[in-house]
Amino acid sequence: MKIGLIGLPSSGKSTLLRLLTRGQAGAPGKARVGAAPVPDARVDALSRLFQPKRTVYAQLECTELPGLQLDAARTGAGVAARELAESLRPIDCLVQVVRAFTAPHVPHPLGSPDALRDARRVYEELVLMDWTLVETRLERLAEARKKGLRHDEEMRLFERIRPELEAGRPMRALAFTNEELALLKPYSFVTTKPVVLAVNVDEEQLRSGEYPGREELHAWAAERRIPVVELAALIEAEIEELPEEERAAFLADLGLSEPGIARLARSAYQALDLISFFTVGSDEVRAWTVRRGATAREAAGVIHSDIERGFIRAEVADHQELLREGSLHALKEKGQLRVEGKDYLVQDGEVIHFRFNV
Ligand SMILES: Nc1nc2c(ncn2[C@@H]2O[C@H](COP(=O)(O)OP(=O)(O)OP(=O)(O)O)[C@@H](O)[C@H]2O)c(=O)[nH]1
Ligand SMILES: [Mg+2]
């Protein structure tokens, strides 16, 4: 799954990327893409039980997108827009980073921090990108029509979408038939992608739980069903660089029971409708990611195509049952290890052992 960090310049995208990728990316001079392990207390618990050689968390691939240039008159704006559109193409989910933190030494591109204004501006900019795409396409279709080429269905579809975008509604808020989705597929729209709002706060704001416009921002986001996560990217990135045994104390001191990245990852999972299942053993305890509604056979395919092809059955238990009983063997003895076929719908938090032959 590919997550794209988008926002105004200096909103904290690189800092958040550094936090998400545990310092692998985002630092000055380092890459703008990195793998972010998804913190998961369930994996930790299973790992304590199995004491495996390796513990592997689910991963999200995070990319920092170019900072949004709002001044369209700026020279090179067209190039910047094309570059942004290109980098957005492969992205599955957007994390919109909004600055709430005050830092006199960090200039704000619009003068001063205003989280709601910035959230709106970026959101409108994304809607505008799609509107431009629709508009250009409609012009082409009109020209084609003059030459006798008719694409009536596509034209009707785009004519229906245009006013929605003009009213500020993102494409993800619209309902499409399968035929319409097929027509839309070749185009790379932005507002079809789910969004999570990450509000980057400073230490004082984190402690007080307040920043200017917080209530309005939450109301605005709730109206659009955009999940909001507040985190202090800079302090949390600093804490992340401490020895592991010291981190919890620093987080607790900030009033955090878990790091902001854990909440952000959960929101992204929810927004994308993803779930995790686990494989366990003395070699490896590992979290895997599938879309909600994935079958046992599809889940097997995430691990290896051989397991998918040679699928015989899945032995399934909820991770909590496994933690309670202590081993897959004990669960089996008690008849609590369920045997499921290839069409079984995998549930979040299940431990699965696949039987297959190759
Ligand atoms: N005080 C404070 N400063 C922060 C925070 N987050 C980021 N900064 C600072 O703000 C500046 C910009 O942060 P970046 O993470 O580079 O922002 P960006 O969005 O990647 O910026 P561009 O890549 O230039 O668009 C840096 O000096 C950061 O140290 C924060 O939570 N608190
Ligand atoms: Mg940056």
CSV table of C-alpha atoms and ligand atoms in Angstrom, one decimal:
chain,number,residue,atom,x,y,z
A,1,MET,CA,0.0,0.0,0.0
A,2,LYS,CA,1.3,3.3,-1.0
A,3,ILE,CA,0.8,6.4,1.2
A,4,GLY,CA,1.5,9.8,-0.1
A,5,LEU,CA,2.2,12.7,2.3
A,6,ILE,CA,0.8,15.9,0.8
A,7,GLY,CA,0.6,19.4,2.1
A,8,LEU,CA,1.9,23.0,1.9
A,9,PRO,CA,5.6,23.6,2.0
A,10,SER,CA,7.1,23.5,5.6
A,11,SER,CA,4.0,21.7,7.0
A,12,GLY,CA,6.2,18.9,8.3
A,13,LYS,CA,6.0,16.3,5.6
A,14,SER,CA,9.6,15.4,5.8
A,15,THR,CA,9.6,15.3,9.5
A,16,LEU,CA,6.6,13.0,9.5
A,17,LEU,CA,8.2,10.8,6.9
A,18,ARG,CA,11.3,10.5,9.1
A,19,LEU,CA,9.0,9.5,12.0
A,20,LEU,CA,7.0,7.0,9.9
A,21,THR,CA,10.1,5.3,8.4
A,22,ARG,CA,12.1,5.4,11.7
A,23,GLY,CA,14.7,7.6,10.2
A,24,GLN,CA,15.2,5.7,7.0
A,25,ALA,CA,13.8,8.5,4.9
A,26,GLY,CA,12.9,12.1,5.2
A,27,ALA,CA,16.0,13.5,6.7
A,28,PRO,CA,17.9,16.2,4.8
A,29,GLY,CA,19.6,14.5,1.9
A,30,LYS,CA,17.8,11.3,2.3
A,31,ALA,CA,15.1,9.7,0.1
A,32,ARG,CA,11.5,10.9,-0.1
A,33,VAL,CA,10.3,7.3,-0.1
A,34,GLY,CA,10.6,4.8,2.7
A,35,ALA,CA,8.9,1.8,4.2
A,36,ALA,CA,7.0,2.4,7.4
A,37,PRO,CA,6.5,-0.5,9.8
A,38,VAL,CA,3.0,-0.4,11.2
A,39,PRO,CA,3.1,-0.6,15.0
A,40,ASP,CA,0.8,-3.3,16.2
A,41,ALA,CA,0.4,-4.4,19.8
A,42,ARG,CA,-1.0,-7.7,18.7
A,43,VAL,CA,2.2,-8.5,16.8
A,44,ASP,CA,4.2,-7.6,20.0
A,45,ALA,CA,2.1,-9.9,22.1
A,46,LEU,CA,2.4,-12.8,19.6
A,47,SER,CA,6.2,-12.2,19.5
A,48,ARG,CA,6.5,-12.3,23.3
A,49,LEU,CA,4.7,-15.7,23.2
A,50,PHE,CA,6.7,-17.3,20.3
A,51,GLN,CA,10.1,-15.6,20.9
A,52,PRO,CA,10.7,-15.9,17.1
A,53,LYS,CA,14.0,-15.2,15.4
A,54,ARG,CA,12.3,-12.4,13.4
A,55,THR,CA,9.3,-10.2,14.0
A,56,VAL,CA,7.9,-8.5,11.0
A,57,TYR,CA,5.3,-5.8,11.1
A,58,ALA,CA,3.0,-4.9,8.2
A,59,GLN,CA,4.5,-2.1,6.1
A,60,LEU,CA,3.2,0.9,4.3
A,61,GLU,CA,5.3,2.5,1.6
A,62,CYS,CA,5.3,6.3,2.3
A,63,THR,CA,6.2,8.9,-0.2
A,64,GLU,CA,6.6,12.6,0.4
A,65,LEU,CA,4.9,14.5,-2.5
A,66,PRO,CA,6.2,17.8,-3.7
A,67,GLY,CA,5.0,20.7,-1.5
A,68,LEU,CA,1.8,22.2,-3.0
A,69,GLN,CA,2.4,25.5,-4.7
A,70,LEU,CA,-0.8,27.6,-4.3
A,71,ASP,CA,0.3,30.6,-6.3
A,72,ALA,CA,-0.8,29.5,-9.8
A,73,ALA,CA,0.8,32.7,-11.4
A,74,ARG,CA,4.2,31.5,-10.2
A,75,THR,CA,6.6,30.7,-13.0
A,76,GLY,CA,6.9,27.0,-13.5
A,77,ALA,CA,3.5,26.3,-11.9
A,78,GLY,CA,2.5,24.1,-14.8
A,79,VAL,CA,5.6,22.0,-14.5
A,80,ALA,CA,5.1,21.7,-10.7
A,81,ALA,CA,1.4,20.6,-11.3
A,82,ARG,CA,2.4,18.0,-13.8
A,83,GLU,CA,5.2,16.7,-11.5
A,84,LEU,CA,2.7,16.5,-8.6
A,85,ALA,CA,0.1,14.7,-10.8
A,86,GLU,CA,2.8,12.2,-11.8
A,87,SER,CA,3.8,11.5,-8.3
A,88,LEU,CA,0.2,11.1,-7.2
A,89,ARG,CA,-0.6,8.5,-9.8
A,90,PRO,CA,0.6,5.4,-7.9
A,91,ILE,CA,-0.6,6.6,-4.5
A,92,ASP,CA,-3.4,4.6,-2.7
A,93,CYS,CA,-4.1,6.9,0.2
A,94,LEU,CA,-3.2,10.5,1.0
A,95,VAL,CA,-2.1,11.8,4.3
A,96,GLN,CA,-2.7,15.5,4.2
A,97,VAL,CA,-0.3,17.1,6.6
A,98,VAL,CA,-1.5,20.4,8.1
A,99,ARG,CA,0.6,22.7,10.2
A,100,ALA,CA,-0.7,23.8,13.6
A,101,PHE,CA,2.7,24.1,15.2
A,102,THR,CA,4.0,27.6,15.9
A,103,ALA,CA,7.7,28.1,15.2
A,104,PRO,CA,8.8,31.6,14.6
A,105,HIS,CA,11.9,30.4,12.7
A,106,VAL,CA,9.8,28.3,10.2
A,107,PRO,CA,8.1,30.7,7.8
A,108,HIS,CA,4.6,29.8,6.7
A,109,PRO,CA,3.9,30.1,3.0
A,110,LEU,CA,0.6,31.9,3.8
A,111,GLY,CA,2.0,34.1,6.5
A,112,SER,CA,0.9,32.4,9.7
A,113,PRO,CA,-0.3,29.0,10.8
A,114,ASP,CA,-4.1,28.4,10.4
A,115,ALA,CA,-4.8,24.6,10.3
A,116,LEU,CA,-8.4,24.9,9.0
A,117,ARG,CA,-7.5,27.4,6.2
A,118,ASP,CA,-4.6,25.2,5.1
A,119,ALA,CA,-6.7,22.0,5.2
A,120,ARG,CA,-9.3,23.6,3.1
A,121,ARG,CA,-6.8,25.1,0.6
A,122,VAL,CA,-5.1,21.9,-0.1
A,123,TYR,CA,-8.4,20.0,-0.3
A,124,GLU,CA,-9.7,22.5,-2.8
A,125,GLU,CA,-6.5,22.3,-4.7
A,126,LEU,CA,-7.0,18.5,-5.1
A,127,VAL,CA,-10.6,19.0,-6.2
A,128,LEU,CA,-9.4,21.6,-8.7
A,129,MET,CA,-6.8,19.1,-10.1
A,130,ASP,CA,-9.6,16.7,-10.9
A,131,TRP,CA,-11.9,19.4,-12.3
A,132,THR,CA,-9.1,20.4,-14.7
A,133,LEU,CA,-8.8,16.9,-15.8
A,134,VAL,CA,-12.5,16.6,-16.4
A,135,GLU,CA,-12.7,19.9,-18.2
A,136,THR,CA,-9.8,19.0,-20.5
A,137,ARG,CA,-11.4,15.7,-21.3
A,138,LEU,CA,-14.8,17.3,-22.1
A,139,GLU,CA,-13.1,19.7,-24.5
A,140,ARG,CA,-11.4,16.9,-26.3
A,141,LEU,CA,-14.7,14.9,-26.5
A,142,ALA,CA,-16.4,18.0,-27.9
A,143,GLU,CA,-13.8,18.3,-30.6
A,144,ALA,CA,-14.0,14.6,-31.4
A,145,ARG,CA,-17.8,15.0,-31.8
A,146,LYS,CA,-17.3,17.7,-34.4
A,147,LYS,CA,-15.4,15.2,-36.4
A,148,GLY,CA,-18.2,12.7,-36.0
A,149,LEU,CA,-16.6,10.6,-33.2
A,150,ARG,CA,-19.1,10.1,-30.4
A,151,HIS,CA,-18.3,9.0,-26.9
A,152,ASP,CA,-21.7,9.7,-25.4
A,153,GLU,CA,-21.5,7.6,-22.3
A,154,GLU,CA,-18.2,9.1,-21.3
A,155,MET,CA,-19.4,12.6,-22.1
A,156,ARG,CA,-22.5,12.1,-19.9
A,157,LEU,CA,-20.4,10.8,-17.1
A,158,PHE,CA,-18.0,13.7,-17.1
A,159,GLU,CA,-20.8,16.2,-17.4
A,160,ARG,CA,-22.3,14.7,-14.3
A,161,ILE,CA,-19.0,14.8,-12.4
A,162,ARG,CA,-18.1,18.4,-13.4
A,163,PRO,CA,-20.8,20.2,-11.3
A,164,GLU,CA,-20.0,18.0,-8.3
A,165,LEU,CA,-16.4,19.0,-8.4
A,166,GLU,CA,-17.4,22.6,-8.9
A,167,ALA,CA,-19.4,22.3,-5.7
A,168,GLY,CA,-16.3,21.1,-4.0
A,169,ARG,CA,-17.3,17.5,-3.7
A,170,PRO,CA,-14.5,14.9,-4.1
A,171,MET,CA,-15.0,12.0,-6.5
A,172,ARG,CA,-14.9,9.5,-3.6
A,173,ALA,CA,-18.2,11.0,-2.4
A,174,LEU,CA,-20.0,10.1,-5.7
A,175,ALA,CA,-21.5,6.7,-6.6
A,176,PHE,CA,-20.5,5.1,-9.8
A,177,THR,CA,-21.7,2.0,-11.6
A,178,ASN,CA,-19.2,-0.7,-12.7
A,179,GLU,CA,-19.5,0.5,-16.3
A,180,GLU,CA,-18.7,4.1,-15.1
A,181,LEU,CA,-15.8,2.9,-13.1
A,182,ALA,CA,-14.4,1.2,-16.2
A,183,LEU,CA,-14.7,4.4,-18.1
A,184,LEU,CA,-12.9,6.3,-15.3
A,185,LYS,CA,-10.1,3.8,-14.9
A,186,PRO,CA,-7.7,5.1,-17.5
A,187,TYR,CA,-7.7,8.5,-15.8
A,188,SER,CA,-5.7,9.2,-12.7
A,189,PHE,CA,-8.0,11.2,-10.4
A,190,VAL,CA,-6.8,12.4,-7.1
A,191,THR,CA,-10.1,12.8,-5.1
A,192,THR,CA,-11.0,9.2,-5.6
A,193,LYS,CA,-8.2,8.4,-3.1
A,194,PRO,CA,-9.1,8.2,0.6
A,195,VAL,CA,-7.6,11.0,2.8
A,196,VAL,CA,-6.5,11.1,6.4
A,197,LEU,CA,-5.8,14.5,7.9
A,198,ALA,CA,-2.6,14.6,10.0
A,199,VAL,CA,-2.4,17.8,12.1
A,200,ASN,CA,1.1,18.5,13.1
A,201,VAL,CA,1.1,20.1,16.5
A,202,ASP,CA,3.9,21.4,18.7
A,203,GLU,CA,4.7,20.2,22.2
A,204,GLU,CA,2.6,22.7,24.0
A,205,GLN,CA,-0.4,22.0,21.7
A,206,LEU,CA,0.0,18.3,22.3
A,207,ARG,CA,0.0,18.7,26.0
A,208,SER,CA,-3.0,21.1,26.1
A,209,GLY,CA,-4.9,19.3,23.4
A,210,GLU,CA,-5.6,22.7,21.9
A,211,TYR,CA,-4.6,24.8,19.0
A,212,PRO,CA,-6.4,27.7,17.2
A,213,GLY,CA,-9.4,26.5,15.2
A,214,ARG,CA,-9.2,22.9,16.4
A,215,GLU,CA,-13.0,22.6,16.9
A,216,GLU,CA,-13.8,24.1,13.5
A,217,LEU,CA,-11.3,21.8,11.8
A,218,HIS,CA,-12.8,18.7,13.4
A,219,ALA,CA,-16.3,19.8,12.4
A,220,TRP,CA,-15.1,20.5,8.8
A,221,ALA,CA,-13.4,17.1,8.5
A,222,ALA,CA,-16.3,15.2,10.1
A,223,GLU,CA,-18.7,16.7,7.5
A,224,ARG,CA,-16.5,15.3,4.8
A,225,ARG,CA,-15.8,12.0,6.7
A,226,ILE,CA,-12.1,12.7,6.8
A,227,PRO,CA,-10.4,11.1,9.8
A,228,VAL,CA,-8.2,13.5,11.8
A,229,VAL,CA,-5.1,12.4,13.7
A,230,GLU,CA,-3.2,14.9,15.7
A,231,LEU,CA,0.5,14.2,16.2
A,232,ALA,CA,3.7,16.1,17.1
A,233,ALA,CA,6.0,14.9,14.3
A,234,LEU,CA,9.1,16.7,15.4
A,235,ILE,CA,9.1,15.6,19.1
A,236,GLU,CA,7.9,12.1,18.2
A,237,ALA,CA,10.7,11.8,15.6
A,238,GLU,CA,13.2,12.8,18.3
A,239,ILE,CA,11.7,10.3,20.8
A,240,GLU,CA,11.9,7.6,18.1
A,241,GLU,CA,15.7,8.2,18.0
A,242,LEU,CA,16.1,7.4,21.7
A,243,PRO,CA,17.0,3.9,22.9
A,244,GLU,CA,13.8,1.8,22.9
A,245,GLU,CA,13.6,1.5,26.7
A,246,GLU,CA,13.4,5.2,27.2
A,247,ARG,CA,10.7,5.9,24.6
A,248,ALA,CA,7.7,4.9,26.7
A,249,ALA,CA,8.6,7.2,29.5
A,250,PHE,CA,8.9,10.2,27.1
A,251,LEU,CA,5.6,9.4,25.5
A,252,ALA,CA,3.9,9.0,28.8
A,253,ASP,CA,5.3,12.4,29.9
A,254,LEU,CA,3.6,13.9,26.8
A,255,GLY,CA,0.4,12.2,27.8
A,256,LEU,CA,0.6,9.7,25.0
A,257,SER,CA,-0.3,6.0,25.6
A,258,GLU,CA,0.9,5.1,22.1
A,259,PRO,CA,2.9,7.0,19.4
A,260,GLY,CA,1.1,9.1,16.9
A,261,ILE,CA,2.3,6.9,14.0
A,262,ALA,CA,0.3,4.0,15.5
A,263,ARG,CA,-2.8,6.1,15.3
A,264,LEU,CA,-2.0,7.4,11.9
A,265,ALA,CA,-1.3,3.9,10.6
A,266,ARG,CA,-4.6,2.7,12.0
A,267,SER,CA,-6.5,5.5,10.3
A,268,ALA,CA,-4.8,4.8,7.0
A,269,TYR,CA,-5.8,1.1,7.4
A,270,GLN,CA,-9.4,2.1,8.1
A,271,ALA,CA,-9.5,4.6,5.3
A,272,LEU,CA,-8.2,2.0,2.9
A,273,ASP,CA,-10.4,-0.8,4.4
A,274,LEU,CA,-7.4,-2.9,5.1
A,275,ILE,CA,-7.0,-5.7,7.7
A,276,SER,CA,-4.1,-7.7,9.1
A,277,PHE,CA,-3.7,-11.3,9.7
A,278,PHE,CA,-0.8,-13.0,11.3
A,279,THR,CA,1.5,-16.0,10.7
A,280,VAL,CA,3.4,-17.4,13.7
A,281,GLY,CA,6.2,-19.8,14.5
A,282,SER,CA,9.6,-20.0,16.1
A,283,ASP,CA,11.2,-18.6,13.0
A,284,GLU,CA,8.9,-15.7,12.4
A,285,VAL,CA,5.9,-13.8,13.7
A,286,ARG,CA,4.6,-11.6,11.0
A,287,ALA,CA,1.7,-9.3,10.1
A,288,TRP,CA,0.3,-9.4,6.6
A,289,THR,CA,-2.1,-6.9,5.0
A,290,VAL,CA,-5.2,-7.7,2.9
A,291,ARG,CA,-8.3,-5.8,1.9
A,292,ARG,CA,-11.3,-6.5,4.0
A,293,GLY,CA,-13.3,-9.2,2.2
A,294,ALA,CA,-10.2,-11.1,1.1
A,295,THR,CA,-10.6,-14.8,0.9
A,296,ALA,CA,-8.3,-17.3,2.6
A,297,ARG,CA,-6.8,-18.2,-0.8
A,298,GLU,CA,-6.1,-14.5,-1.6
A,299,ALA,CA,-4.5,-14.1,1.8
A,300,ALA,CA,-2.3,-17.1,1.0
A,301,GLY,CA,-1.3,-15.3,-2.2
A,302,VAL,CA,0.0,-12.3,-0.3
A,303,ILE,CA,2.5,-14.6,1.4
A,304,HIS,CA,3.5,-16.6,-1.7
A,305,SER,CA,1.9,-17.5,-5.1
A,306,ASP,CA,2.9,-21.1,-4.4
A,307,ILE,CA,0.8,-21.2,-1.3
A,308,GLU,CA,-2.1,-19.7,-3.2
A,309,ARG,CA,-1.8,-22.2,-6.1
A,310,GLY,CA,-1.3,-25.2,-3.9
A,311,PHE,CA,-3.9,-24.1,-1.3
A,312,ILE,CA,-5.5,-27.0,0.6
A,313,ARG,CA,-6.9,-25.4,3.7
A,314,ALA,CA,-6.4,-22.7,6.3
A,315,GLU,CA,-6.2,-23.3,10.0
A,316,VAL,CA,-7.6,-20.3,11.7
A,317,ALA,CA,-7.8,-18.8,15.2
A,318,ASP,CA,-8.3,-15.4,16.6
A,319,HIS,CA,-5.0,-14.0,18.0
A,320,GLN,CA,-6.6,-13.6,21.4
A,321,GLU,CA,-7.6,-17.2,21.6
A,322,LEU,CA,-4.0,-18.2,20.7
A,323,LEU,CA,-2.6,-15.9,23.3
A,324,ARG,CA,-4.9,-17.4,25.9
A,325,GLU,CA,-4.1,-21.0,25.0
A,326,GLY,CA,-0.4,-20.5,24.4
A,327,SER,CA,0.1,-22.5,21.3
A,328,LEU,CA,-1.6,-23.6,18.0
A,329,HIS,CA,-1.2,-27.2,19.3
A,330,ALA,CA,-3.2,-26.5,22.4
A,331,LEU,CA,-5.9,-24.9,20.4
A,332,LYS,CA,-6.0,-27.9,18.1
A,333,GLU,CA,-6.3,-30.2,21.1
A,334,LYS,CA,-9.3,-28.3,22.3
A,335,GLY,CA,-10.8,-28.3,18.9
A,336,GLN,CA,-10.5,-24.6,18.7
A,337,LEU,CA,-8.4,-24.4,15.6
A,338,ARG,CA,-10.9,-23.8,12.8
A,339,VAL,CA,-10.4,-25.5,9.5
A,340,GLU,CA,-11.5,-23.2,6.6
A,341,GLY,CA,-11.6,-23.5,2.8
A,342,LYS,CA,-10.3,-21.3,0.1
A,343,ASP,CA,-13.4,-19.0,0.1
A,344,TYR,CA,-13.4,-18.3,3.8
A,345,LEU,CA,-13.4,-14.5,4.4
A,346,VAL,CA,-10.4,-13.6,6.5
A,347,GLN,CA,-11.1,-11.4,9.6
A,348,ASP,CA,-8.9,-8.8,11.1
A,349,GLY,CA,-6.6,-10.2,13.8
A,350,GLU,CA,-6.7,-13.8,12.9
A,351,VAL,CA,-3.7,-16.1,13.0
A,352,ILE,CA,-3.7,-18.3,10.0
A,353,HIS,CA,-1.7,-21.4,9.2
A,354,PHE,CA,-1.9,-22.4,5.6
A,355,ARG,CA,-1.8,-26.0,4.4
A,356,PHE,CA,-0.7,-26.3,0.8
A,357,ASN,CA,1.2,-28.6,-1.6
A,358,VAL,CA,3.4,-27.6,-4.5
B,1,LIG,N1,8.4,23.4,16.3
B,1,LIG,C1,8.1,22.5,15.4
B,1,LIG,N2,8.7,22.5,14.2
B,1,LIG,C2,8.4,21.6,13.3
B,1,LIG,C3,7.5,20.6,13.5
B,1,LIG,N3,7.4,19.8,12.4
B,1,LIG,C4,8.3,20.3,11.6
B,1,LIG,N4,8.9,21.4,12.1
B,1,LIG,C5,10.0,22.2,11.4
B,1,LIG,O1,9.4,22.8,10.3
B,1,LIG,C6,10.4,22.9,9.2
B,1,LIG,C7,9.8,22.2,8.0
B,1,LIG,O2,9.6,20.9,8.3
B,1,LIG,P1,9.6,19.8,7.1
B,1,LIG,O3,9.3,18.5,7.7
B,1,LIG,O4,10.9,19.9,6.4
B,1,LIG,O5,8.4,20.3,6.2
B,1,LIG,P2,8.0,19.8,4.7
B,1,LIG,O6,6.6,19.8,4.7
B,1,LIG,O7,8.8,18.6,4.4
B,1,LIG,O8,8.6,21.0,3.9
B,1,LIG,P3,8.9,21.0,2.3
B,1,LIG,O9,9.5,19.7,1.9
B,1,LIG,O10,9.9,22.1,2.2
B,1,LIG,O11,7.6,21.3,1.6
B,1,LIG,C8,11.6,22.1,9.8
B,1,LIG,O12,12.5,23.1,10.2
B,1,LIG,C9,11.1,21.3,10.9
B,1,LIG,O13,12.1,21.1,11.9
B,1,LIG,C10,6.8,20.6,14.8
B,1,LIG,O14,6.0,19.8,15.1
B,1,LIG,N5,7.2,21.6,15.7
B,2,MG,MG,10.1,18.1,2.8
